[in-house]
């Protein structure tokens, strides 16, 4: 037991030092396949599914911000700028997230996600339904609670969840307060700036999401 713990410690330690998380593949974990009867469904609550999706979006954004944007800027290699195409710069993390959401939407799975705010830089990032407006207000008041519910559009049902998006660094505050088109300029560190809105169909054969 001690040897195994020690080995694990060394492995994880070396992964942290080398940044080589690849080693984790198959090296430590043990898993056994459970045979399921054909067509058997493993039930998941939509809350859990939304939580998984949110975790991936948040991790990608955090890593892109630290390991690409900030590192490239610190090393004076390339900056991130809103007009990234014209300036041969990197897209801002918010732009990456929004582009990712549009690409996912084009994939036709019915999954959608975007970044929104009650005081957006661009109007298109404002709430587009009453549910979204209520949700963005709710996460602003209660950032630790996910606002979610089932909505319909036509005869389709969707699960929609809104997660608070906080000003985790001074950069968020400075850029948003200083942006020419900003509709709110008194943001402070830690404020809820908006939310990540995720939606997907509950009847999976249908494609469109509102
Ligand atoms: C260098 C400037 C800059 C920084 C830094 C920045 N943003 Fe933004 N943010 C933008 C721009 C520009 C948009 C609009 C992007 C678009 O719609 O194409 C945006 C969009 C958003 C939106 C959607 C609503 C809106 O205002 O349009 C939220 C929410 C948001 N950012 C939160 C954050 C958070 C939280 C941080 C810090 C972790 C952050 N931003 C850092 C520039 C910035």
PDB file of C-alpha atoms and ligand atoms in Angstrom:
ATOM      1  CA  UNK A   1       0.000   0.000   0.000  1.00  0.00           C
ATOM      2  CA  UNK A   2       2.741   2.407   1.014  1.00  0.00           C
ATOM      3  CA  UNK A   3       4.735   1.583  -2.112  1.00  0.00           C
ATOM      4  CA  UNK A   4       1.684   2.174  -4.282  1.00  0.00           C
ATOM      5  CA  UNK A   5       0.971   5.502  -2.618  1.00  0.00           C
ATOM      6  CA  UNK A   6       4.596   6.486  -2.999  1.00  0.00           C
ATOM      7  CA  UNK A   7       4.558   5.504  -6.667  1.00  0.00           C
ATOM      8  CA  UNK A   8       1.389   7.500  -7.223  1.00  0.00           C
ATOM      9  CA  UNK A   9       2.912  10.472  -5.468  1.00  0.00           C
ATOM     10  CA  UNK A  10       6.000  10.344  -7.658  1.00  0.00           C
ATOM     11  CA  UNK A  11       3.916   9.902 -10.797  1.00  0.00           C
ATOM     12  CA  UNK A  12       1.578  12.785 -10.053  1.00  0.00           C
ATOM     13  CA  UNK A  13       4.516  14.892  -8.886  1.00  0.00           C
ATOM     14  CA  UNK A  14       6.402  14.262 -12.104  1.00  0.00           C
ATOM     15  CA  UNK A  15       3.316  15.044 -14.156  1.00  0.00           C
ATOM     16  CA  UNK A  16       2.969  18.373 -12.377  1.00  0.00           C
ATOM     17  CA  UNK A  17       6.666  19.162 -12.881  1.00  0.00           C
ATOM     18  CA  UNK A  18       6.784  18.129 -16.542  1.00  0.00           C
ATOM     19  CA  UNK A  19       3.255  19.182 -17.351  1.00  0.00           C
ATOM     20  CA  UNK A  20       2.915  15.773 -19.007  1.00  0.00           C
ATOM     21  CA  UNK A  21      -0.578  14.691 -18.049  1.00  0.00           C
ATOM     22  CA  UNK A  22      -0.531  12.131 -20.840  1.00  0.00           C
ATOM     23  CA  UNK A  23       1.178   9.647 -18.494  1.00  0.00           C
ATOM     24  CA  UNK A  24      -2.083   9.421 -16.583  1.00  0.00           C
ATOM     25  CA  UNK A  25      -3.595   7.521 -19.507  1.00  0.00           C
ATOM     26  CA  UNK A  26      -4.202   3.994 -18.327  1.00  0.00           C
ATOM     27  CA  UNK A  27      -1.226   3.998 -16.020  1.00  0.00           C
ATOM     28  CA  UNK A  28      -2.989   4.299 -12.683  1.00  0.00           C
ATOM     29  CA  UNK A  29      -6.716   3.895 -13.045  1.00  0.00           C
ATOM     30  CA  UNK A  30      -8.377   0.532 -13.031  1.00  0.00           C
ATOM     31  CA  UNK A  31     -11.703   0.090 -14.752  1.00  0.00           C
ATOM     32  CA  UNK A  32     -13.926  -2.854 -15.557  1.00  0.00           C
ATOM     33  CA  UNK A  33     -16.552  -2.878 -18.263  1.00  0.00           C
ATOM     34  CA  UNK A  34     -20.073  -3.643 -17.083  1.00  0.00           C
ATOM     35  CA  UNK A  35     -22.113  -5.445 -19.735  1.00  0.00           C
ATOM     36  CA  UNK A  36     -25.445  -3.731 -20.311  1.00  0.00           C
ATOM     37  CA  UNK A  37     -28.399  -5.329 -22.099  1.00  0.00           C
ATOM     38  CA  UNK A  38     -28.894  -3.865 -25.611  1.00  0.00           C
ATOM     39  CA  UNK A  39     -30.926  -0.658 -25.548  1.00  0.00           C
ATOM     40  CA  UNK A  40     -30.599  -0.275 -21.793  1.00  0.00           C
ATOM     41  CA  UNK A  41     -30.609   3.361 -20.781  1.00  0.00           C
ATOM     42  CA  UNK A  42     -28.428   4.824 -18.113  1.00  0.00           C
ATOM     43  CA  UNK A  43     -30.383   7.714 -16.708  1.00  0.00           C
ATOM     44  CA  UNK A  44     -28.747  11.090 -16.159  1.00  0.00           C
ATOM     45  CA  UNK A  45     -30.439  14.145 -14.823  1.00  0.00           C
ATOM     46  CA  UNK A  46     -30.083  17.116 -17.177  1.00  0.00           C
ATOM     47  CA  UNK A  47     -28.552  19.053 -14.262  1.00  0.00           C
ATOM     48  CA  UNK A  48     -25.680  16.589 -14.206  1.00  0.00           C
ATOM     49  CA  UNK A  49     -25.193  16.719 -17.980  1.00  0.00           C
ATOM     50  CA  UNK A  50     -25.170  20.534 -17.921  1.00  0.00           C
ATOM     51  CA  UNK A  51     -22.625  20.380 -15.106  1.00  0.00           C
ATOM     52  CA  UNK A  52     -20.323  18.191 -17.216  1.00  0.00           C
ATOM     53  CA  UNK A  53     -20.584  20.544 -20.181  1.00  0.00           C
ATOM     54  CA  UNK A  54     -19.976  23.566 -18.000  1.00  0.00           C
ATOM     55  CA  UNK A  55     -16.903  21.951 -16.459  1.00  0.00           C
ATOM     56  CA  UNK A  56     -15.366  21.401 -19.911  1.00  0.00           C
ATOM     57  CA  UNK A  57     -16.134  24.939 -21.093  1.00  0.00           C
ATOM     58  CA  UNK A  58     -14.738  26.467 -17.889  1.00  0.00           C
ATOM     59  CA  UNK A  59     -11.554  24.356 -17.965  1.00  0.00           C
ATOM     60  CA  UNK A  60     -10.879  25.150 -21.639  1.00  0.00           C
ATOM     61  CA  UNK A  61     -11.369  28.849 -21.029  1.00  0.00           C
ATOM     62  CA  UNK A  62      -9.139  28.898 -17.937  1.00  0.00           C
ATOM     63  CA  UNK A  63      -6.351  26.971 -19.660  1.00  0.00           C
ATOM     64  CA  UNK A  64      -6.552  29.030 -22.848  1.00  0.00           C
ATOM     65  CA  UNK A  65      -6.341  32.199 -20.717  1.00  0.00           C
ATOM     66  CA  UNK A  66      -3.356  31.097 -18.633  1.00  0.00           C
ATOM     67  CA  UNK A  67      -1.355  28.806 -20.934  1.00  0.00           C
ATOM     68  CA  UNK A  68      -1.936  30.594 -24.227  1.00  0.00           C
ATOM     69  CA  UNK A  69      -3.052  34.214 -23.816  1.00  0.00           C
ATOM     70  CA  UNK A  70      -1.175  35.192 -20.664  1.00  0.00           C
ATOM     71  CA  UNK A  71       1.946  33.178 -21.466  1.00  0.00           C
ATOM     72  CA  UNK A  72       2.225  34.545 -24.993  1.00  0.00           C
ATOM     73  CA  UNK A  73       1.676  38.101 -23.737  1.00  0.00           C
ATOM     74  CA  UNK A  74       4.199  37.752 -20.908  1.00  0.00           C
ATOM     75  CA  UNK A  75       6.792  36.418 -23.342  1.00  0.00           C
ATOM     76  CA  UNK A  76       5.995  39.250 -25.746  1.00  0.00           C
ATOM     77  CA  UNK A  77       5.251  36.820 -28.558  1.00  0.00           C
ATOM     78  CA  UNK A  78       1.702  37.801 -29.411  1.00  0.00           C
ATOM     79  CA  UNK A  79      -1.087  39.679 -27.660  1.00  0.00           C
ATOM     80  CA  UNK A  80      -4.796  38.896 -27.474  1.00  0.00           C
ATOM     81  CA  UNK A  81      -7.032  41.566 -28.968  1.00  0.00           C
ATOM     82  CA  UNK A  82     -10.650  41.878 -29.931  1.00  0.00           C
ATOM     83  CA  UNK A  83      -9.763  42.691 -33.543  1.00  0.00           C
ATOM     84  CA  UNK A  84      -7.519  39.629 -33.564  1.00  0.00           C
ATOM     85  CA  UNK A  85      -7.868  38.861 -37.254  1.00  0.00           C
ATOM     86  CA  UNK A  86      -6.795  42.300 -38.447  1.00  0.00           C
ATOM     87  CA  UNK A  87      -4.102  42.648 -35.790  1.00  0.00           C
ATOM     88  CA  UNK A  88      -2.697  39.142 -36.209  1.00  0.00           C
ATOM     89  CA  UNK A  89      -3.367  38.662 -32.494  1.00  0.00           C
ATOM     90  CA  UNK A  90      -4.965  35.906 -30.419  1.00  0.00           C
ATOM     91  CA  UNK A  91      -8.743  35.913 -29.914  1.00  0.00           C
ATOM     92  CA  UNK A  92      -9.913  36.985 -26.448  1.00  0.00           C
ATOM     93  CA  UNK A  93     -11.062  34.116 -24.206  1.00  0.00           C
ATOM     94  CA  UNK A  94     -14.662  35.406 -24.438  1.00  0.00           C
ATOM     95  CA  UNK A  95     -14.431  35.330 -28.226  1.00  0.00           C
ATOM     96  CA  UNK A  96     -13.008  31.789 -28.151  1.00  0.00           C
ATOM     97  CA  UNK A  97     -15.902  30.656 -25.985  1.00  0.00           C
ATOM     98  CA  UNK A  98     -18.470  32.286 -28.250  1.00  0.00           C
ATOM     99  CA  UNK A  99     -16.834  30.845 -31.375  1.00  0.00           C
ATOM    100  CA  UNK A 100     -16.751  27.415 -29.773  1.00  0.00           C
ATOM    101  CA  UNK A 101     -20.447  27.709 -29.022  1.00  0.00           C
ATOM    102  CA  UNK A 102     -21.247  28.619 -32.621  1.00  0.00           C
ATOM    103  CA  UNK A 103     -19.198  25.708 -33.943  1.00  0.00           C
ATOM    104  CA  UNK A 104     -20.928  23.282 -31.585  1.00  0.00           C
ATOM    105  CA  UNK A 105     -24.281  24.632 -32.717  1.00  0.00           C
ATOM    106  CA  UNK A 106     -23.360  23.996 -36.351  1.00  0.00           C
ATOM    107  CA  UNK A 107     -22.633  20.394 -35.401  1.00  0.00           C
ATOM    108  CA  UNK A 108     -26.389  19.870 -35.154  1.00  0.00           C
ATOM    109  CA  UNK A 109     -26.487  17.982 -31.855  1.00  0.00           C
ATOM    110  CA  UNK A 110     -28.882  20.578 -30.470  1.00  0.00           C
ATOM    111  CA  UNK A 111     -26.401  21.622 -27.805  1.00  0.00           C
ATOM    112  CA  UNK A 112     -25.854  25.359 -27.492  1.00  0.00           C
ATOM    113  CA  UNK A 113     -23.776  27.520 -25.201  1.00  0.00           C
ATOM    114  CA  UNK A 114     -22.820  31.150 -25.014  1.00  0.00           C
ATOM    115  CA  UNK A 115     -21.637  33.907 -22.750  1.00  0.00           C
ATOM    116  CA  UNK A 116     -24.218  36.535 -21.859  1.00  0.00           C
ATOM    117  CA  UNK A 117     -24.795  39.460 -19.542  1.00  0.00           C
ATOM    118  CA  UNK A 118     -27.490  41.875 -18.435  1.00  0.00           C
ATOM    119  CA  UNK A 119     -24.978  44.621 -19.287  1.00  0.00           C
ATOM    120  CA  UNK A 120     -23.230  43.270 -22.335  1.00  0.00           C
ATOM    121  CA  UNK A 121     -20.633  44.949 -24.487  1.00  0.00           C
ATOM    122  CA  UNK A 122     -22.620  43.776 -27.490  1.00  0.00           C
ATOM    123  CA  UNK A 123     -26.403  43.659 -27.466  1.00  0.00           C
ATOM    124  CA  UNK A 124     -26.425  40.201 -29.012  1.00  0.00           C
ATOM    125  CA  UNK A 125     -24.846  38.964 -25.775  1.00  0.00           C
ATOM    126  CA  UNK A 126     -27.800  40.228 -23.755  1.00  0.00           C
ATOM    127  CA  UNK A 127     -30.640  37.964 -22.573  1.00  0.00           C
ATOM    128  CA  UNK A 128     -32.756  36.809 -25.485  1.00  0.00           C
ATOM    129  CA  UNK A 129     -35.709  35.448 -23.507  1.00  0.00           C
ATOM    130  CA  UNK A 130     -37.458  36.152 -20.194  1.00  0.00           C
ATOM    131  CA  UNK A 131     -36.012  32.922 -18.838  1.00  0.00           C
ATOM    132  CA  UNK A 132     -32.488  34.119 -19.627  1.00  0.00           C
ATOM    133  CA  UNK A 133     -33.143  37.530 -18.100  1.00  0.00           C
ATOM    134  CA  UNK A 134     -34.502  35.964 -14.909  1.00  0.00           C
ATOM    135  CA  UNK A 135     -31.587  33.529 -14.847  1.00  0.00           C
ATOM    136  CA  UNK A 136     -28.912  36.172 -15.293  1.00  0.00           C
ATOM    137  CA  UNK A 137     -30.511  38.186 -12.471  1.00  0.00           C
ATOM    138  CA  UNK A 138     -30.684  35.105 -10.262  1.00  0.00           C
ATOM    139  CA  UNK A 139     -27.014  34.126 -10.729  1.00  0.00           C
ATOM    140  CA  UNK A 140     -25.991  37.691 -10.059  1.00  0.00           C
ATOM    141  CA  UNK A 141     -27.725  37.541  -6.686  1.00  0.00           C
ATOM    142  CA  UNK A 142     -26.768  33.938  -5.997  1.00  0.00           C
ATOM    143  CA  UNK A 143     -23.595  33.135  -7.924  1.00  0.00           C
ATOM    144  CA  UNK A 144     -23.119  29.744  -6.294  1.00  0.00           C
ATOM    145  CA  UNK A 145     -26.469  28.499  -7.478  1.00  0.00           C
ATOM    146  CA  UNK A 146     -27.121  27.334 -11.014  1.00  0.00           C
ATOM    147  CA  UNK A 147     -30.333  28.692 -12.493  1.00  0.00           C
ATOM    148  CA  UNK A 148     -31.968  26.034 -14.604  1.00  0.00           C
ATOM    149  CA  UNK A 149     -35.239  24.807 -15.982  1.00  0.00           C
ATOM    150  CA  UNK A 150     -37.084  23.126 -18.795  1.00  0.00           C
ATOM    151  CA  UNK A 151     -38.335  25.362 -21.565  1.00  0.00           C
ATOM    152  CA  UNK A 152     -40.291  24.697 -24.713  1.00  0.00           C
ATOM    153  CA  UNK A 153     -40.189  26.080 -28.177  1.00  0.00           C
ATOM    154  CA  UNK A 154     -42.838  24.707 -30.453  1.00  0.00           C
ATOM    155  CA  UNK A 155     -43.262  21.091 -29.434  1.00  0.00           C
ATOM    156  CA  UNK A 156     -39.638  20.692 -28.400  1.00  0.00           C
ATOM    157  CA  UNK A 157     -38.418  20.642 -24.842  1.00  0.00           C
ATOM    158  CA  UNK A 158     -35.015  21.895 -23.805  1.00  0.00           C
ATOM    159  CA  UNK A 159     -33.063  22.008 -20.610  1.00  0.00           C
ATOM    160  CA  UNK A 160     -31.409  25.336 -20.003  1.00  0.00           C
ATOM    161  CA  UNK A 161     -28.880  26.161 -17.309  1.00  0.00           C
ATOM    162  CA  UNK A 162     -27.188  29.452 -16.448  1.00  0.00           C
ATOM    163  CA  UNK A 163     -23.926  29.581 -14.505  1.00  0.00           C
ATOM    164  CA  UNK A 164     -22.553  32.782 -12.982  1.00  0.00           C
ATOM    165  CA  UNK A 165     -19.518  34.259 -14.702  1.00  0.00           C
ATOM    166  CA  UNK A 166     -17.391  36.207 -12.255  1.00  0.00           C
ATOM    167  CA  UNK A 167     -14.685  38.805 -12.668  1.00  0.00           C
ATOM    168  CA  UNK A 168     -11.942  36.513 -11.431  1.00  0.00           C
ATOM    169  CA  UNK A 169      -9.119  38.847 -12.441  1.00  0.00           C
ATOM    170  CA  UNK A 170      -8.474  42.569 -12.669  1.00  0.00           C
ATOM    171  CA  UNK A 171      -8.203  42.158 -16.444  1.00  0.00           C
ATOM    172  CA  UNK A 172     -11.925  41.299 -16.698  1.00  0.00           C
ATOM    173  CA  UNK A 173     -12.880  44.455 -14.823  1.00  0.00           C
ATOM    174  CA  UNK A 174     -10.453  46.790 -16.599  1.00  0.00           C
ATOM    175  CA  UNK A 175     -11.291  45.640 -20.088  1.00  0.00           C
ATOM    176  CA  UNK A 176     -15.054  45.666 -19.590  1.00  0.00           C
ATOM    177  CA  UNK A 177     -15.124  48.981 -17.709  1.00  0.00           C
ATOM    178  CA  UNK A 178     -12.921  50.578 -20.323  1.00  0.00           C
ATOM    179  CA  UNK A 179     -14.508  49.142 -23.465  1.00  0.00           C
ATOM    180  CA  UNK A 180     -15.929  51.780 -25.791  1.00  0.00           C
ATOM    181  CA  UNK A 181     -19.249  49.960 -26.119  1.00  0.00           C
ATOM    182  CA  UNK A 182     -19.598  48.793 -22.528  1.00  0.00           C
ATOM    183  CA  UNK A 183     -22.991  49.368 -20.954  1.00  0.00           C
ATOM    184  CA  UNK A 184     -21.587  49.149 -17.394  1.00  0.00           C
ATOM    185  CA  UNK A 185     -18.380  50.757 -16.178  1.00  0.00           C
ATOM    186  CA  UNK A 186     -18.358  50.308 -12.411  1.00  0.00           C
ATOM    187  CA  UNK A 187     -17.491  46.633 -12.217  1.00  0.00           C
ATOM    188  CA  UNK A 188     -15.251  45.406  -9.429  1.00  0.00           C
ATOM    189  CA  UNK A 189     -13.124  42.335  -8.883  1.00  0.00           C
ATOM    190  CA  UNK A 190     -15.334  39.406  -7.880  1.00  0.00           C
ATOM    191  CA  UNK A 191     -18.506  40.863  -9.420  1.00  0.00           C
ATOM    192  CA  UNK A 192     -20.773  38.618 -11.423  1.00  0.00           C
ATOM    193  CA  UNK A 193     -20.261  39.889 -14.962  1.00  0.00           C
ATOM    194  CA  UNK A 194     -22.830  37.665 -16.583  1.00  0.00           C
ATOM    195  CA  UNK A 195     -23.390  34.011 -17.155  1.00  0.00           C
ATOM    196  CA  UNK A 196     -22.647  30.978 -19.266  1.00  0.00           C
ATOM    197  CA  UNK A 197     -25.910  29.769 -20.788  1.00  0.00           C
ATOM    198  CA  UNK A 198     -26.089  26.120 -21.793  1.00  0.00           C
ATOM    199  CA  UNK A 199     -29.056  24.427 -23.428  1.00  0.00           C
ATOM    200  CA  UNK A 200     -29.763  21.087 -25.026  1.00  0.00           C
ATOM    201  CA  UNK A 201     -32.828  19.182 -26.229  1.00  0.00           C
ATOM    202  CA  UNK A 202     -34.455  16.717 -23.865  1.00  0.00           C
ATOM    203  CA  UNK A 203     -35.806  14.640 -26.732  1.00  0.00           C
ATOM    204  CA  UNK A 204     -32.546  13.816 -28.426  1.00  0.00           C
ATOM    205  CA  UNK A 205     -33.906  13.050 -31.889  1.00  0.00           C
ATOM    206  CA  UNK A 206     -34.836  16.726 -32.312  1.00  0.00           C
ATOM    207  CA  UNK A 207     -32.051  19.044 -33.411  1.00  0.00           C
ATOM    208  CA  UNK A 208     -32.900  22.680 -32.855  1.00  0.00           C
ATOM    209  CA  UNK A 209     -32.408  24.625 -29.613  1.00  0.00           C
ATOM    210  CA  UNK A 210     -33.811  28.031 -28.783  1.00  0.00           C
TER     211      UNK A 210
HETATM  212  C1  LIG B   1      -9.267  42.526 -23.297  1.00  0.00           C
HETATM  213  C2  LIG B   1     -10.664  42.684 -23.052  1.00  0.00           C
HETATM  214  C3  LIG B   1     -11.465  41.682 -22.270  1.00  0.00           C
HETATM  215  C4  LIG B   1     -11.102  40.971 -21.164  1.00  0.00           C
HETATM  216  C5  LIG B   1      -9.772  40.964 -20.453  1.00  0.00           C
HETATM  217  C6  LIG B   1     -12.274  40.211 -20.765  1.00  0.00           C
HETATM  218  N1  LIG B   1     -13.302  40.440 -21.617  1.00  0.00           N
HETATM  219 FE1  LIG B   1     -15.167  39.719 -21.458  1.00  0.00          FE
HETATM  220  N2  LIG B   1     -15.588  40.406 -23.298  1.00  0.00           N
HETATM  221  C7  LIG B   1     -14.773  41.222 -24.039  1.00  0.00           C
HETATM  222  C8  LIG B   1     -15.385  41.440 -25.342  1.00  0.00           C
HETATM  223  C9  LIG B   1     -14.830  42.288 -26.465  1.00  0.00           C
HETATM  224  C10 LIG B   1     -16.606  40.733 -25.330  1.00  0.00           C
HETATM  225  C11 LIG B   1     -17.605  40.612 -26.469  1.00  0.00           C
HETATM  226  C12 LIG B   1     -17.152  39.507 -27.391  1.00  0.00           C
HETATM  227  C13 LIG B   1     -18.066  39.284 -28.562  1.00  0.00           C
HETATM  228  O1  LIG B   1     -19.288  39.329 -28.425  1.00  0.00           O
HETATM  229  O2  LIG B   1     -17.533  38.999 -29.651  1.00  0.00           O
HETATM  230  C14 LIG B   1     -16.703  40.122 -24.007  1.00  0.00           C
HETATM  231  C15 LIG B   1     -17.802  39.389 -23.583  1.00  0.00           C
HETATM  232  C16 LIG B   1     -17.988  38.986 -22.292  1.00  0.00           C
HETATM  233  C17 LIG B   1     -19.238  38.528 -21.751  1.00  0.00           C
HETATM  234  C18 LIG B   1     -20.559  38.447 -22.513  1.00  0.00           C
HETATM  235  C19 LIG B   1     -21.345  39.707 -22.333  1.00  0.00           C
HETATM  236  C20 LIG B   1     -20.748  40.921 -22.998  1.00  0.00           C
HETATM  237  O3  LIG B   1     -20.286  41.810 -22.261  1.00  0.00           O
HETATM  238  O4  LIG B   1     -20.746  41.026 -24.247  1.00  0.00           O
HETATM  239  C21 LIG B   1     -18.997  38.200 -20.445  1.00  0.00           C
HETATM  240  C22 LIG B   1     -19.994  37.670 -19.441  1.00  0.00           C
HETATM  241  C23 LIG B   1     -17.598  38.436 -20.186  1.00  0.00           C
HETATM  242  N3  LIG B   1     -17.014  38.927 -21.327  1.00  0.00           N
HETATM  243  C24 LIG B   1     -16.980  38.195 -18.992  1.00  0.00           C
HETATM  244  C25 LIG B   1     -15.599  38.341 -18.817  1.00  0.00           C
HETATM  245  C26 LIG B   1     -14.871  37.821 -17.667  1.00  0.00           C
HETATM  246  C27 LIG B   1     -15.483  37.124 -16.473  1.00  0.00           C
HETATM  247  C28 LIG B   1     -13.562  38.132 -17.875  1.00  0.00           C
HETATM  248  C29 LIG B   1     -12.366  37.755 -17.026  1.00  0.00           C
HETATM  249  C30 LIG B   1     -12.208  36.369 -16.696  1.00  0.00           C
HETATM  250  C31 LIG B   1     -13.485  38.856 -19.139  1.00  0.00           C
HETATM  251  N4  LIG B   1     -14.732  38.944 -19.670  1.00  0.00           N
HETATM  252  C32 LIG B   1     -12.319  39.376 -19.673  1.00  0.00           C
HETATM  253  C33 LIG B   1     -13.591  41.749 -23.634  1.00  0.00           C
HETATM  254  C34 LIG B   1     -12.848  41.318 -22.568  1.00  0.00           C
END
